PDB file of C-alpha atoms in Angstrom:
ATOM      1  CA  MET W   1      46.062 200.113  42.807  1.00  0.00           C
ATOM      2  CA  PRO W   2      44.188 203.447  42.566  1.00  0.00           C
ATOM      3  CA  THR W   3      43.282 204.875  46.463  1.00  0.00           C
ATOM      4  CA  PRO W   4      40.284 204.377  47.743  1.00  0.00           C
ATOM      5  CA  PRO W   5      37.425 207.267  47.657  1.00  0.00           C
ATOM      6  CA  PRO W   6      38.026 209.349  50.606  1.00  0.00           C
ATOM      7  CA  THR W   7      34.184 208.068  51.428  1.00  0.00           C
ATOM      8  CA  ALA W   8      34.890 204.386  51.500  1.00  0.00           C
ATOM      9  CA  PRO W   9      34.913 202.434  54.377  1.00  0.00           C
ATOM     10  CA  CYS W  10      38.783 202.233  55.560  1.00  0.00           C
ATOM     11  CA  PRO W  11      40.138 198.702  55.009  1.00  0.00           C
ATOM     12  CA  CYS W  12      41.616 198.419  58.898  1.00  0.00           C
ATOM     13  CA  GLY W  13      38.092 197.891  59.934  1.00  0.00           C
ATOM     14  CA  LEU W  14      37.662 200.833  61.955  1.00  0.00           C
ATOM     15  CA  PRO W  15      34.343 202.191  62.181  1.00  0.00           C
ATOM     16  CA  ALA W  16      35.548 205.328  60.018  1.00  0.00           C
ATOM     17  CA  ASP W  17      36.128 206.207  56.144  1.00  0.00           C
ATOM     18  CA  TYR W  18      39.615 206.163  54.023  1.00  0.00           C
ATOM     19  CA  ALA W  19      40.389 209.519  54.394  1.00  0.00           C
ATOM     20  CA  ASN W  20      39.557 210.152  58.134  1.00  0.00           C
ATOM     21  CA  CYS W  21      40.923 206.751  59.135  1.00  0.00           C
ATOM     22  CA  CYS W  22      44.230 205.443  57.450  1.00  0.00           C
ATOM     23  CA  GLY W  23      44.596 207.442  54.421  1.00  0.00           C
ATOM     24  CA  ARG W  24      45.751 210.682  56.535  1.00  0.00           C
ATOM     25  CA  TYR W  25      48.657 208.685  57.493  1.00  0.00           C
ATOM     26  CA  HIS W  26      49.131 207.237  54.153  1.00  0.00           C
ATOM     27  CA  SER W  27      48.676 211.009  52.926  1.00  0.00           C
ATOM     28  CA  GLY W  28      51.667 211.963  55.355  1.00  0.00           C
ATOM     29  CA  ALA W  29      49.170 214.362  56.601  1.00  0.00           C
ATOM     30  CA  GLN W  30      49.598 212.984  60.276  1.00  0.00           C
ATOM     31  CA  GLN W  31      51.584 209.917  61.926  1.00  0.00           C
ATOM     32  CA  ALA W  32      50.044 206.964  63.381  1.00  0.00           C
ATOM     33  CA  PRO W  33      50.058 207.753  67.489  1.00  0.00           C
ATOM     34  CA  THR W  34      50.000 204.205  68.639  1.00  0.00           C
ATOM     35  CA  ALA W  35      51.863 201.516  67.351  1.00  0.00           C
ATOM     36  CA  GLU W  36      47.932 199.428  66.870  1.00  0.00           C
ATOM     37  CA  LEU W  37      46.926 202.339  64.285  1.00  0.00           C
ATOM     38  CA  LEU W  38      50.524 201.646  62.319  1.00  0.00           C
ATOM     39  CA  MET W  39      49.688 198.312  62.207  1.00  0.00           C
ATOM     40  CA  ARG W  40      46.381 198.942  61.044  1.00  0.00           C
ATOM     41  CA  SER W  41      47.216 201.261  58.403  1.00  0.00           C
ATOM     42  CA  ARG W  42      50.281 199.276  57.089  1.00  0.00           C
ATOM     43  CA  PHE W  43      47.264 196.312  56.427  1.00  0.00           C
ATOM     44  CA  SER W  44      45.315 199.207  54.535  1.00  0.00           C
ATOM     45  CA  ALA W  45      48.415 200.306  52.628  1.00  0.00           C
ATOM     46  CA  PHE W  46      49.135 196.244  51.826  1.00  0.00           C
ATOM     47  CA  ALA W  47      45.229 196.239  50.633  1.00  0.00           C
ATOM     48  CA  VAL W  48      45.188 199.356  48.751  1.00  0.00           C
ATOM     49  CA  GLY W  49      49.034 199.060  47.278  1.00  0.00           C
ATOM     50  CA  ASP W  50      50.731 201.706  49.113  1.00  0.00           C
ATOM     51  CA  VAL W  51      54.330 200.625  48.542  1.00  0.00           C
ATOM     52  CA  PRO W  52      55.487 204.126  49.427  1.00  0.00           C
ATOM     53  CA  TYR W  53      54.397 203.931  52.869  1.00  0.00           C
ATOM     54  CA  LEU W  54      54.828 200.498  53.850  1.00  0.00           C
ATOM     55  CA  LEU W  55      58.539 200.894  53.102  1.00  0.00           C
ATOM     56  CA  ARG W  56      58.335 204.485  55.080  1.00  0.00           C
ATOM     57  CA  SER W  57      56.799 202.636  57.863  1.00  0.00           C
ATOM     58  CA  TRP W  58      59.213 200.061  57.742  1.00  0.00           C
ATOM     59  CA  HIS W  59      62.330 200.665  60.509  1.00  0.00           C
ATOM     60  CA  ALA W  60      65.771 201.171  58.599  1.00  0.00           C
ATOM     61  CA  SER W  61      67.091 198.134  60.073  1.00  0.00           C
ATOM     62  CA  THR W  62      64.903 195.481  59.100  1.00  0.00           C
ATOM     63  CA  ARG W  63      63.143 197.261  55.881  1.00  0.00           C
ATOM     64  CA  PRO W  64      63.759 195.281  52.260  1.00  0.00           C
ATOM     65  CA  PRO W  65      65.451 197.758  49.508  1.00  0.00           C
ATOM     66  CA  ARG W  66      62.400 196.839  47.302  1.00  0.00           C
ATOM     67  CA  LEU W  67      59.011 195.282  48.121  1.00  0.00           C
ATOM     68  CA  ASP W  68      56.883 194.016  45.066  1.00  0.00           C
ATOM     69  CA  LEU W  69      53.425 193.124  46.068  1.00  0.00           C
ATOM     70  CA  ASP W  70      51.276 190.618  44.185  1.00  0.00           C
ATOM     71  CA  PRO W  71      48.395 192.210  42.051  1.00  0.00           C
ATOM     72  CA  ASP W  72      46.171 188.639  42.612  1.00  0.00           C
ATOM     73  CA  GLN W  73      46.190 189.071  46.212  1.00  0.00           C
ATOM     74  CA  GLN W  74      43.763 190.891  47.732  1.00  0.00           C
ATOM     75  CA  TRP W  75      43.674 192.127  51.463  1.00  0.00           C
ATOM     76  CA  VAL W  76      39.940 191.765  52.502  1.00  0.00           C
ATOM     77  CA  ARG W  77      39.869 191.822  56.494  1.00  0.00           C
ATOM     78  CA  LEU W  78      42.063 192.822  59.955  1.00  0.00           C
ATOM     79  CA  GLU W  79      41.298 191.183  63.642  1.00  0.00           C
ATOM     80  CA  ILE W  80      43.509 192.884  65.967  1.00  0.00           C
ATOM     81  CA  LEU W  81      43.896 189.631  68.479  1.00  0.00           C
ATOM     82  CA  GLY W  82      46.021 191.692  71.231  1.00  0.00           C
ATOM     83  CA  ALA W  83      49.013 194.244  71.741  1.00  0.00           C
ATOM     84  CA  GLU W  84      51.290 195.285  74.468  1.00  0.00           C
ATOM     85  CA  ARG W  85      52.328 198.684  75.445  1.00  0.00           C
ATOM     86  CA  GLY W  86      52.683 200.562  71.741  1.00  0.00           C
ATOM     87  CA  ALA W  87      50.877 203.444  73.459  1.00  0.00           C
ATOM     88  CA  LEU W  88      51.455 207.355  73.315  1.00  0.00           C
ATOM     89  CA  PHE W  89      54.368 207.461  75.495  1.00  0.00           C
ATOM     90  CA  ASP W  90      56.228 204.170  74.909  1.00  0.00           C
ATOM     91  CA  THR W  91      59.041 203.290  72.706  1.00  0.00           C
ATOM     92  CA  GLU W  92      58.208 200.194  71.809  1.00  0.00           C
ATOM     93  CA  GLY W  93      55.224 197.714  71.512  1.00  0.00           C
ATOM     94  CA  SER W  94      53.858 194.663  69.896  1.00  0.00           C
ATOM     95  CA  VAL W  95      50.380 193.795  68.018  1.00  0.00           C
ATOM     96  CA  GLU W  96      49.010 190.424  67.151  1.00  0.00           C
ATOM     97  CA  PHE W  97      46.994 190.594  64.050  1.00  0.00           C
ATOM     98  CA  ARG W  98      45.635 187.750  61.840  1.00  0.00           C
ATOM     99  CA  ALA W  99      45.373 189.477  57.963  1.00  0.00           C
ATOM    100  CA  HIS W 100      42.810 187.803  55.578  1.00  0.00           C
ATOM    101  CA  TYR W 101      43.682 187.594  51.867  1.00  0.00           C
ATOM    102  CA  ARG W 102      42.254 186.299  48.730  1.00  0.00           C
ATOM    103  CA  GLU W 103      44.685 184.955  46.147  1.00  0.00           C
ATOM    104  CA  GLY W 104      43.596 183.104  42.887  1.00  0.00           C
ATOM    105  CA  GLY W 105      40.034 181.791  43.652  1.00  0.00           C
ATOM    106  CA  HIS W 106      41.060 180.773  47.669  1.00  0.00           C
ATOM    107  CA  THR W 107      40.993 182.511  51.214  1.00  0.00           C
ATOM    108  CA  GLY W 108      43.660 182.325  53.380  1.00  0.00           C
ATOM    109  CA  SER W 109      45.392 184.439  56.235  1.00  0.00           C
ATOM    110  CA  LEU W 110      48.408 185.521  57.834  1.00  0.00           C
ATOM    111  CA  HIS W 111      49.107 185.534  61.440  1.00  0.00           C
ATOM    112  CA  GLU W 112      51.831 187.724  62.918  1.00  0.00           C
ATOM    113  CA  ASN W 113      52.744 189.033  66.397  1.00  0.00           C
ATOM    114  CA  SER W 114      54.571 191.839  65.346  1.00  0.00           C
ATOM    115  CA  SER W 115      57.132 194.418  66.979  1.00  0.00           C
ATOM    116  CA  PHE W 116      56.973 197.816  66.428  1.00  0.00           C
ATOM    117  CA  ALA W 117      59.206 200.987  67.936  1.00  0.00           C
ATOM    118  CA  ARG W 118      59.736 204.473  67.544  1.00  0.00           C
ATOM    119  CA  GLU W 119      62.468 205.516  65.061  1.00  0.00           C
ATOM    120  CA  ARG W 120      62.645 209.657  64.968  1.00  0.00           C
ATOM    121  CA  GLY W 121      59.564 210.118  67.132  1.00  0.00           C
ATOM    122  CA  ALA W 122      57.411 207.750  64.505  1.00  0.00           C
ATOM    123  CA  TRP W 123      56.068 204.389  65.021  1.00  0.00           C
ATOM    124  CA  VAL W 124      57.360 202.103  62.466  1.00  0.00           C
ATOM    125  CA  TYR W 125      57.121 197.898  62.085  1.00  0.00           C
ATOM    126  CA  VAL W 126      60.414 196.008  62.740  1.00  0.00           C
ATOM    127  CA  GLY W 127      58.839 192.288  62.397  1.00  0.00           C
ATOM    128  CA  PRO W 128      57.568 189.617  63.489  1.00  0.00           C
ATOM    129  CA  LEU W 129      58.411 188.162  66.628  1.00  0.00           C
ATOM    130  CA  SER W 130      57.684 184.639  66.225  1.00  0.00           C
ATOM    131  CA  PRO W 131      57.408 182.909  62.961  1.00  0.00           C
ATOM    132  CA  VAL W 132      54.431 184.012  60.567  1.00  0.00           C
ATOM    133  CA  VAL W 133      52.162 181.269  60.053  1.00  0.00           C
ATOM    134  CA  PHE W 134      49.846 181.415  56.586  1.00  0.00           C
ATOM    135  CA  ASP W 135      46.536 179.548  57.293  1.00  0.00           C
TER     136      ASP W 135
END
């Protein structure tokens, strides 16, 4: 998938354009300063098809060797339901979210409470804290 224009709304749902929101993390210009912002940037990476960023932002102990995104699945909206720790001076945290998608003319959502940790100073996704639920 092509990268969105810099002035396009960011897929993560924050009121900023892509370049000034998740695009700066995807490009490597900056690192997400909190677990929630990393979660938002990962959702945006799924939405724009940025597999290298998804793998880079995954904890080494749980990162898959490769990731193949389904081209028919379109991630369209993110809801942050809650967050614990994961701030500037924390070393771990969690973010509960619901990610909405379209696929084959149908809509659905994925509900997950994710664990995040700092790895070499950068926030990374570790994995789900409880079973992932698809609605």
